[in-house]
PDB file of C-alpha atoms in Angstrom:
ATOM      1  CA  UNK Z 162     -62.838  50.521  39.228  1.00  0.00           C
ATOM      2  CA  UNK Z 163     -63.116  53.396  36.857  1.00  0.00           C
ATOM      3  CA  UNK Z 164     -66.486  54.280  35.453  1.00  0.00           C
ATOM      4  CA  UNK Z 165     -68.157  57.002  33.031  1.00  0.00           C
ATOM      5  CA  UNK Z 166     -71.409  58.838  32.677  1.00  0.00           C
ATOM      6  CA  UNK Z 167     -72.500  60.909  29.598  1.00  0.00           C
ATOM      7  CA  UNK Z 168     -75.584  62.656  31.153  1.00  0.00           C
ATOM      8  CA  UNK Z 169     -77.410  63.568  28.090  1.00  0.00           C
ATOM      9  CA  UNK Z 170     -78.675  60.403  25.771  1.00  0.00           C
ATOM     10  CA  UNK Z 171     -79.628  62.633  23.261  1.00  0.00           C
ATOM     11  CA  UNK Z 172     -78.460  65.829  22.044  1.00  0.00           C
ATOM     12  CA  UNK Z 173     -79.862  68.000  18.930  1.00  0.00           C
ATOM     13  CA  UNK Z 174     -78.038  70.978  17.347  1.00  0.00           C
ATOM     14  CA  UNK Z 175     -78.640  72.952  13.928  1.00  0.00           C
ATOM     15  CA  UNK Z 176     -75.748  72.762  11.444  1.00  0.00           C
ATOM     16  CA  UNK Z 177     -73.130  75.562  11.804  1.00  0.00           C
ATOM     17  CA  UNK Z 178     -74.327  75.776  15.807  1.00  0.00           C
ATOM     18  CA  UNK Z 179     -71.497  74.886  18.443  1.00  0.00           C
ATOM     19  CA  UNK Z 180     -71.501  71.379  20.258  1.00  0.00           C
ATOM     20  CA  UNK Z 181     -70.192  70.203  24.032  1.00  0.00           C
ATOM     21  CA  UNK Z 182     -70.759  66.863  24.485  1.00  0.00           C
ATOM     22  CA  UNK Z 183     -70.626  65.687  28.655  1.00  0.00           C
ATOM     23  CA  UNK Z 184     -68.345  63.330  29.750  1.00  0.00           C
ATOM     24  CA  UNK Z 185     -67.329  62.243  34.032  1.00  0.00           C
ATOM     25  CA  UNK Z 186     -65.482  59.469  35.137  1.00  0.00           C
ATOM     26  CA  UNK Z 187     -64.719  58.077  37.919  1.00  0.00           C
ATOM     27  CA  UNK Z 188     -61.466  57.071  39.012  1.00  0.00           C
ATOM     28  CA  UNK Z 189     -59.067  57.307  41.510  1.00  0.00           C
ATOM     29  CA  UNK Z 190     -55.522  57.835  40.094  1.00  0.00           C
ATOM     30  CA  UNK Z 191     -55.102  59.933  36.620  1.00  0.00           C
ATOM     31  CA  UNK Z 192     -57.398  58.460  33.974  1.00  0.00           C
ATOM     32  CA  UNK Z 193     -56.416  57.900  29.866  1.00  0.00           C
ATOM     33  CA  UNK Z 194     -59.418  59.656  28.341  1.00  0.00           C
ATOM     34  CA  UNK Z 195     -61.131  59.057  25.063  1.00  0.00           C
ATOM     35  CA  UNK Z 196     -63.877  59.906  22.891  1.00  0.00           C
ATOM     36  CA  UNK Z 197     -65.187  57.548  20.182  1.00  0.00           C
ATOM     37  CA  UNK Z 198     -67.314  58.260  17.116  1.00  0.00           C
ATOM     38  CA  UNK Z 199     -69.530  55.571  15.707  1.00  0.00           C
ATOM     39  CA  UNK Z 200     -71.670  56.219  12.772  1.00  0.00           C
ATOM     40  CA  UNK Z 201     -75.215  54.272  12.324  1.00  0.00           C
ATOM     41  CA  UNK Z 202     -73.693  50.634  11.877  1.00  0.00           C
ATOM     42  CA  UNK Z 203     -70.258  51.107  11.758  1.00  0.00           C
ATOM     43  CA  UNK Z 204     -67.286  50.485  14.318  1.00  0.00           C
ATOM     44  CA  UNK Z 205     -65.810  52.760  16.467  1.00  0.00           C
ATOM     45  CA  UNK Z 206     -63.674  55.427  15.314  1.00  0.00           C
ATOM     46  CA  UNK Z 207     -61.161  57.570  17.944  1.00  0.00           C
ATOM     47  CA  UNK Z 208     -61.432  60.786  18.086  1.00  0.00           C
ATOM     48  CA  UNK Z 209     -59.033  61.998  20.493  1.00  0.00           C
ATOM     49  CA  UNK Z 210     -57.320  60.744  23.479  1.00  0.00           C
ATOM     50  CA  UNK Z 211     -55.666  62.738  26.626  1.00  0.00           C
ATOM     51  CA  UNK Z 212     -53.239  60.706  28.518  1.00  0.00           C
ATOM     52  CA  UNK Z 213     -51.069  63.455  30.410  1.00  0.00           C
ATOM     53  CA  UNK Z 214     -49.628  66.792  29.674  1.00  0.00           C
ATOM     54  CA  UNK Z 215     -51.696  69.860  28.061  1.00  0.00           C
ATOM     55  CA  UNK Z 216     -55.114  69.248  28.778  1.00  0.00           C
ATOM     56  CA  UNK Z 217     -56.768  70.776  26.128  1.00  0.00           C
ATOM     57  CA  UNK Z 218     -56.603  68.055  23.146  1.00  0.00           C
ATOM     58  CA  UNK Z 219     -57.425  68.222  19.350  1.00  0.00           C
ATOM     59  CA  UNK Z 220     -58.390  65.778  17.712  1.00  0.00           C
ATOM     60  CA  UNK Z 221     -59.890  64.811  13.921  1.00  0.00           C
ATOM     61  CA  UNK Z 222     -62.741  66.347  12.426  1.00  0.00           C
ATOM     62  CA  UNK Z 223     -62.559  69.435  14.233  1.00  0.00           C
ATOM     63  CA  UNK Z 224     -62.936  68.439  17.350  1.00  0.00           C
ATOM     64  CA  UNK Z 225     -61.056  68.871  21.010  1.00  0.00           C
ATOM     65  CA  UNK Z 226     -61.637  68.076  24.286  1.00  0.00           C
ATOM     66  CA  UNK Z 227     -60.414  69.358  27.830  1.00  0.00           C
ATOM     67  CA  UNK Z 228     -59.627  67.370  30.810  1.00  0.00           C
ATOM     68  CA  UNK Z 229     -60.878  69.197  33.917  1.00  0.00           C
ATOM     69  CA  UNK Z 230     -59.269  67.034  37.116  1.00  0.00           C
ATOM     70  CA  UNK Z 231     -61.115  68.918  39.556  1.00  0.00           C
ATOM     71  CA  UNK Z 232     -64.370  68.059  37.591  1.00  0.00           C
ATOM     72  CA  UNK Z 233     -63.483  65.121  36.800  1.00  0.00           C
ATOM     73  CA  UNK Z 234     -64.920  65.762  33.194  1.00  0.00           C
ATOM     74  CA  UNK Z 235     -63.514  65.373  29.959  1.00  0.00           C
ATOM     75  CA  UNK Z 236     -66.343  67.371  27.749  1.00  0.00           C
ATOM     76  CA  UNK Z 237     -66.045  67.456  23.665  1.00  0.00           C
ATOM     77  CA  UNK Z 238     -66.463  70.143  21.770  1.00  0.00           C
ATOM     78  CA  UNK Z 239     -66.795  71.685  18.339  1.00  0.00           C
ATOM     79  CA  UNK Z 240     -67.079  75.025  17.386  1.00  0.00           C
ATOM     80  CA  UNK Z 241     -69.394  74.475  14.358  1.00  0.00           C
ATOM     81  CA  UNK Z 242     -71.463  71.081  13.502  1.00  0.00           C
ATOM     82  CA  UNK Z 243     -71.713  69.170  10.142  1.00  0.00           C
ATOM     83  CA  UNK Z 244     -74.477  67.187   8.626  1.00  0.00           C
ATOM     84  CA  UNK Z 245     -72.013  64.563   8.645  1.00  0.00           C
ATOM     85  CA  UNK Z 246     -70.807  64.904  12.675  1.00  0.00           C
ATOM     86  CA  UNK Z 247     -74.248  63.454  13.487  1.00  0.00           C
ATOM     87  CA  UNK Z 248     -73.351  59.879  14.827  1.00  0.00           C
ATOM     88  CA  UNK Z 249     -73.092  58.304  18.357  1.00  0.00           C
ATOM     89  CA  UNK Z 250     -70.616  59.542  20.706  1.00  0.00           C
ATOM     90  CA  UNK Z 251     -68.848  57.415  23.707  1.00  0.00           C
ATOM     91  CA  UNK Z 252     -66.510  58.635  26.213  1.00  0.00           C
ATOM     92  CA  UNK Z 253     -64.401  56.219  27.732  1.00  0.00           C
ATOM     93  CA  UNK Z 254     -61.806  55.759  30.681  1.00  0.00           C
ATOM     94  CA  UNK Z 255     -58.945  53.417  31.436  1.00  0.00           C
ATOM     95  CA  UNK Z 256     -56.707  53.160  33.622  1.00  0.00           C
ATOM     96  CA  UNK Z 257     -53.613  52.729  31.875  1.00  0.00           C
ATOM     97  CA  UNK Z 258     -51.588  52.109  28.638  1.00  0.00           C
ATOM     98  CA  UNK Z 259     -53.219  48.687  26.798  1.00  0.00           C
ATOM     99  CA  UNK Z 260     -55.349  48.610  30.148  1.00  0.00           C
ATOM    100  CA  UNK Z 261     -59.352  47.932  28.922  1.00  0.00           C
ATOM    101  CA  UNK Z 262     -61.229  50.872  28.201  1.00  0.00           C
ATOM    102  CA  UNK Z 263     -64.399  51.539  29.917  1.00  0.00           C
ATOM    103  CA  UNK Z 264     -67.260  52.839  28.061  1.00  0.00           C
ATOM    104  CA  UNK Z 265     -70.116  55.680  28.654  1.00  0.00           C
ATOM    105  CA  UNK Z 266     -73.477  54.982  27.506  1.00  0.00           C
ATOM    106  CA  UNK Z 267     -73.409  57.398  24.800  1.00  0.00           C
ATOM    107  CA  UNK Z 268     -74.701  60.671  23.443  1.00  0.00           C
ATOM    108  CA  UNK Z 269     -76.423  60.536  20.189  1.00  0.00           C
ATOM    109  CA  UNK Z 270     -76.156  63.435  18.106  1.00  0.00           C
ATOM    110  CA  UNK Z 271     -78.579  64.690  15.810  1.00  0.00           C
ATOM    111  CA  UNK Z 272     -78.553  67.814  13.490  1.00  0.00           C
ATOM    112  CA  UNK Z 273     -80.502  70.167  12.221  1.00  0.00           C
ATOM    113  CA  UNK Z 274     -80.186  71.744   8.744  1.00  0.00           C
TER     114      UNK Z 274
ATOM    115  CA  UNK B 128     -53.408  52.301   7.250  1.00  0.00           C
ATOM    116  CA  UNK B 129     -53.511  48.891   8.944  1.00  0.00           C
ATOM    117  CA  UNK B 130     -56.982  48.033  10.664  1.00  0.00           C
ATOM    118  CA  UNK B 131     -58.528  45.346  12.832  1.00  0.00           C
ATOM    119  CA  UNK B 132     -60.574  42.845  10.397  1.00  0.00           C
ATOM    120  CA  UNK B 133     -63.331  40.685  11.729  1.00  0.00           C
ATOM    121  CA  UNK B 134     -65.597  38.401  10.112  1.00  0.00           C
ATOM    122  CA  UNK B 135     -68.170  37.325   9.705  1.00  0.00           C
ATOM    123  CA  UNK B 136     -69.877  40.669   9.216  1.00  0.00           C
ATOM    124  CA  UNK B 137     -73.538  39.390  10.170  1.00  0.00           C
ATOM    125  CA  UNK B 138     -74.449  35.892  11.798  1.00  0.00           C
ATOM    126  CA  UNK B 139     -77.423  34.288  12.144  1.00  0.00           C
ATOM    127  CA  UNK B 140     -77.315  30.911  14.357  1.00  0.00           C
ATOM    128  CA  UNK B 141     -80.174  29.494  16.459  1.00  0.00           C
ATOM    129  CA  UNK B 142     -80.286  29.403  19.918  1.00  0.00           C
ATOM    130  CA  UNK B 143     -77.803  26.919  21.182  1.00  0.00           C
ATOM    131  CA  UNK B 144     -75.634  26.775  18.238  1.00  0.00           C
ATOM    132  CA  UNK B 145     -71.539  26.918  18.680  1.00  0.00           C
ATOM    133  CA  UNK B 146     -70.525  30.574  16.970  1.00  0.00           C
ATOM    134  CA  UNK B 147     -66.954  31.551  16.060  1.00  0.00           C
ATOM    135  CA  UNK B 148     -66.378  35.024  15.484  1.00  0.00           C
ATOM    136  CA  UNK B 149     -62.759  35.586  13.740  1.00  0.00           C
ATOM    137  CA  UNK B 150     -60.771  38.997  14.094  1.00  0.00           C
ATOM    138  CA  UNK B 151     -57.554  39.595  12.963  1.00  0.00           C
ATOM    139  CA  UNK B 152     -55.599  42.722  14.865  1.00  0.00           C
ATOM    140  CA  UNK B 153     -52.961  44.842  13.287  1.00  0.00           C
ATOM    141  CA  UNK B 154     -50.107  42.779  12.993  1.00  0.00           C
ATOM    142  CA  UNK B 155     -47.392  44.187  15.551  1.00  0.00           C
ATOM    143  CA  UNK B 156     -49.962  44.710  17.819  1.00  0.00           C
ATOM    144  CA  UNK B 157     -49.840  42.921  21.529  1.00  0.00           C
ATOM    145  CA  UNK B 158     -52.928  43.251  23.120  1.00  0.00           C
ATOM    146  CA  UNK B 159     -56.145  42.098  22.141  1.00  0.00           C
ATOM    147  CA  UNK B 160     -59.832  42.524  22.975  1.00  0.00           C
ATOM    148  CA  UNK B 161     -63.163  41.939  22.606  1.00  0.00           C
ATOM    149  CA  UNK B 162     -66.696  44.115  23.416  1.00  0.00           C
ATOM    150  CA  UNK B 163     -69.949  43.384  22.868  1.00  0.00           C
ATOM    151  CA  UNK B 164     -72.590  46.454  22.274  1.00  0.00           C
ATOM    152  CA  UNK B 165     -76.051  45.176  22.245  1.00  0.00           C
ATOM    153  CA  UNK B 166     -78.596  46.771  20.310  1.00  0.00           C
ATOM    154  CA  UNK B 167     -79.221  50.723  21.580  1.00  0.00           C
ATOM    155  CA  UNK B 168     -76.806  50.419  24.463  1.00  0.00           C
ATOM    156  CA  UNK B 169     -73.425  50.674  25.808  1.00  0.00           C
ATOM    157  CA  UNK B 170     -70.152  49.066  24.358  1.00  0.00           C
ATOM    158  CA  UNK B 171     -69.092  46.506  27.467  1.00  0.00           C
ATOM    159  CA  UNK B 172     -65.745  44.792  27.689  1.00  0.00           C
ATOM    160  CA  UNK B 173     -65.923  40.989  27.340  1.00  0.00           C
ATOM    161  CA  UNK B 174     -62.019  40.003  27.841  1.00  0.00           C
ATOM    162  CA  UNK B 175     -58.240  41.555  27.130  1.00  0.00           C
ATOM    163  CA  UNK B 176     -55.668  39.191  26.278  1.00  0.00           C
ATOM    164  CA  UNK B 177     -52.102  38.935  26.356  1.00  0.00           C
ATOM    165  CA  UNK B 178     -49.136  37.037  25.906  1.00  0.00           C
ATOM    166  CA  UNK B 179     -51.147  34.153  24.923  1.00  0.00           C
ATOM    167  CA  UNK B 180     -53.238  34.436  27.788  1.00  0.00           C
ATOM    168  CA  UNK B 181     -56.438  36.343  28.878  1.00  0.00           C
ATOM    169  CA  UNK B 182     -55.101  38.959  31.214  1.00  0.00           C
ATOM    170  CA  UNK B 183     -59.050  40.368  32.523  1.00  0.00           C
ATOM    171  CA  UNK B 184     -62.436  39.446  31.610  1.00  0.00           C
ATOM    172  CA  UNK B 185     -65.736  40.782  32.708  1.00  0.00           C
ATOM    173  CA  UNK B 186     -68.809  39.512  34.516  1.00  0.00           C
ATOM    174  CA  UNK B 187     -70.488  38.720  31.257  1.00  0.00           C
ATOM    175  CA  UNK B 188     -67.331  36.502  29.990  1.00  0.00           C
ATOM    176  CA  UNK B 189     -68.885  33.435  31.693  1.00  0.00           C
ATOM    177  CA  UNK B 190     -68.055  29.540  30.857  1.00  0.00           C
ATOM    178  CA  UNK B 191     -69.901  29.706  27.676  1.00  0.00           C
ATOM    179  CA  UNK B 192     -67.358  31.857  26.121  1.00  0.00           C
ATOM    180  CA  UNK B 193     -63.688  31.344  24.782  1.00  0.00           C
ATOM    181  CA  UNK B 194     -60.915  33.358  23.130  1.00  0.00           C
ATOM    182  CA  UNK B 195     -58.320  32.058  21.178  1.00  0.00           C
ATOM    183  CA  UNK B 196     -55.231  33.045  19.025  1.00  0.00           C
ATOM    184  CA  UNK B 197     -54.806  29.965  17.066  1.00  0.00           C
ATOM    185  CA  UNK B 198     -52.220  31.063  14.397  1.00  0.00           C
ATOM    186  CA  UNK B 199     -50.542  34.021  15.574  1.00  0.00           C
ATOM    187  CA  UNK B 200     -52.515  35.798  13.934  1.00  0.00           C
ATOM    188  CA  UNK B 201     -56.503  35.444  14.056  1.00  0.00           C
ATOM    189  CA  UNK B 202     -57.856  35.919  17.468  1.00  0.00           C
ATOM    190  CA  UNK B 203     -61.496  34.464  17.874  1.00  0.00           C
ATOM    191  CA  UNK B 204     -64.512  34.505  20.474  1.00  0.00           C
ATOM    192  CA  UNK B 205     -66.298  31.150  20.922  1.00  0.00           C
ATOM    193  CA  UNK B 206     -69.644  31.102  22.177  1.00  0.00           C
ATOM    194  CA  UNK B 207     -69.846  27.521  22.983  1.00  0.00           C
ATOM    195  CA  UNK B 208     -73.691  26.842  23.546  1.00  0.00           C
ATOM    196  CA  UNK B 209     -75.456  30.690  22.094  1.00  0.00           C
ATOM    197  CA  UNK B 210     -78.595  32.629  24.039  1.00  0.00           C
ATOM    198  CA  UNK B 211     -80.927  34.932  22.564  1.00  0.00           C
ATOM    199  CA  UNK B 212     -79.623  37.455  25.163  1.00  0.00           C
ATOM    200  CA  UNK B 213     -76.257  36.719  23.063  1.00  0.00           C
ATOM    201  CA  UNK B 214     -77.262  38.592  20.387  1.00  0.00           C
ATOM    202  CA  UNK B 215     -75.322  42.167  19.824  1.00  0.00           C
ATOM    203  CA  UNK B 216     -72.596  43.230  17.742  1.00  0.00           C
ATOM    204  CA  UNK B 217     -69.203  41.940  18.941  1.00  0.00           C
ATOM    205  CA  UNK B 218     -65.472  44.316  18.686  1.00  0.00           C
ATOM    206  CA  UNK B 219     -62.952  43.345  18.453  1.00  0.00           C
ATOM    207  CA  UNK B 220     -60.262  45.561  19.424  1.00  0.00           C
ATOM    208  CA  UNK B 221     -56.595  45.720  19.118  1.00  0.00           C
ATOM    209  CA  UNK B 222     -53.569  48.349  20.884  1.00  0.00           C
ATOM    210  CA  UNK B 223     -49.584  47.990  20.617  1.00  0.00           C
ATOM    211  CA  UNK B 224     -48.957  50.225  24.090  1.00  0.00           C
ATOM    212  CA  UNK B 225     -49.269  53.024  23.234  1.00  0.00           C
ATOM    213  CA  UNK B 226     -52.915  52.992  25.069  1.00  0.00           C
ATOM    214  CA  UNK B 227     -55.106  53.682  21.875  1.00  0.00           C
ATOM    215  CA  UNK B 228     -57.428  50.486  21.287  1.00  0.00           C
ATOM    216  CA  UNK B 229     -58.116  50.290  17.416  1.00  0.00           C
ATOM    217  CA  UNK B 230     -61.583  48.409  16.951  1.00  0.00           C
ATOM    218  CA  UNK B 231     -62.997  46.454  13.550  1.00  0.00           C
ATOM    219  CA  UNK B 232     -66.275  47.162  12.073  1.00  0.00           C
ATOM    220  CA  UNK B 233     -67.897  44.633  14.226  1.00  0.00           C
ATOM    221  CA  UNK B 234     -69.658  41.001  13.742  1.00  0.00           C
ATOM    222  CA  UNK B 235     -73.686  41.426  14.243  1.00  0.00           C
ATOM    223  CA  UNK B 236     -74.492  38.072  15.744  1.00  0.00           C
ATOM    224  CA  UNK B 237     -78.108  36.921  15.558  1.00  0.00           C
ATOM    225  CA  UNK B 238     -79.854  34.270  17.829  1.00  0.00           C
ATOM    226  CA  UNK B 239     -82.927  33.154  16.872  1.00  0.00           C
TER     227      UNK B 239
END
């Protein structure tokens, strides 16, 4: 069964500063990858997804991610933070198309002005 | 844009009250789920359905819940008799294979 740990619960960066969020998993075959944004009551909002091919992916609001198969990581980044990126941040795994999605436990993000 | 709709947006039932929560996915969408996140923790998956049919469900999907898809197009969670340890927000989520789930704003569901 595929799992995922985010290793830091919180993380705190000034505005402008870069950002690399953790993300592992666990699985045996080759995962579909995805980070989630969810802002302070809202739902859950995809950021970007990697299911096969160049393994550097962009996504919206700035932000990419690379899927390392000999880490077994999938880490987010952004080259300079906003007031408005600071949210909660979920990785999750699955193991195929329409297959359920597996959640991390989150990294919240706070920033600094 | 099309996007998952669920209601109600906040409950409030006492403990052992029935609860409905409604969602209604994207409309050419196949697949349908539903998470729970409880407060300051993870989202978990609760059940994926299919075809008319639940296709996996989790450890926490036990006998006191249901899913339905009544009308072709609302798909609901039943919690038939609720626990305080029921209260969390509730997803539901919805995907057309092409492997991205899109999720509605949640229902907060409060047992007193």
């Amino acid at each position: 069964a595929q799992s995922v740990t985010q290793p830091d619960i919180h993380i705190t960066v000034s505005e402008g500063a870069s950002l690399e969020l953790r993300c592992n998993y666990s699985y045996g075959a080759t995962p579909y990858l995805f980070w989630y944004v969810q802002s302070p009551g809202q739902g859950l909002q995809l950021l970007l997804k990697y299911f096969s091919g160049d393994t550097l992916v962009q996504g919206i609001k700035g932000f990419e991610a690379e899927f390392k198969r000999s880490q077994s990581s999938f880490n987010l980044r952004k080259p300079s933070v906003h007031w408005s990126d600071a949210a909660e941040y979920f990785c999750a795994v699955g193991a195929s198309r329409d297959d359920k999605i597996i959640f991390g436990k989150g990294t919240r993000l706070h920033i600094l002005p | 844009e099309p996007e998952v709709t669920q209601t109600p947006s906040h409950q409030v039932t006492q403990m052992g009250q029935e609860v409905i929560l409604r969602c209604v996915p994207i409309s050419n969408h196949l697949y349908f789920y539903w998470y729970r996140q409880i407060l300051g923790q993870k989202v978990e998956f609760l059940v994926s359905f299919y075809n008319n049919e639940i296709s996996e469900k989790s450890e926490i999907f036990d006998d006191q819940f249901s899913v339905e898809r009544p009308d072709g197009s609302n798909f609901t969670l039943k919690i038939r008799s609720t626990k305080l340890e029921d209260s969390a927000m509730y997803f539901c989520a919805s995907s057309k294979n092409t492997g991205e789930l899109f999720f509605g704003e949640g229902s907060r569901l409060t047992v007193l």
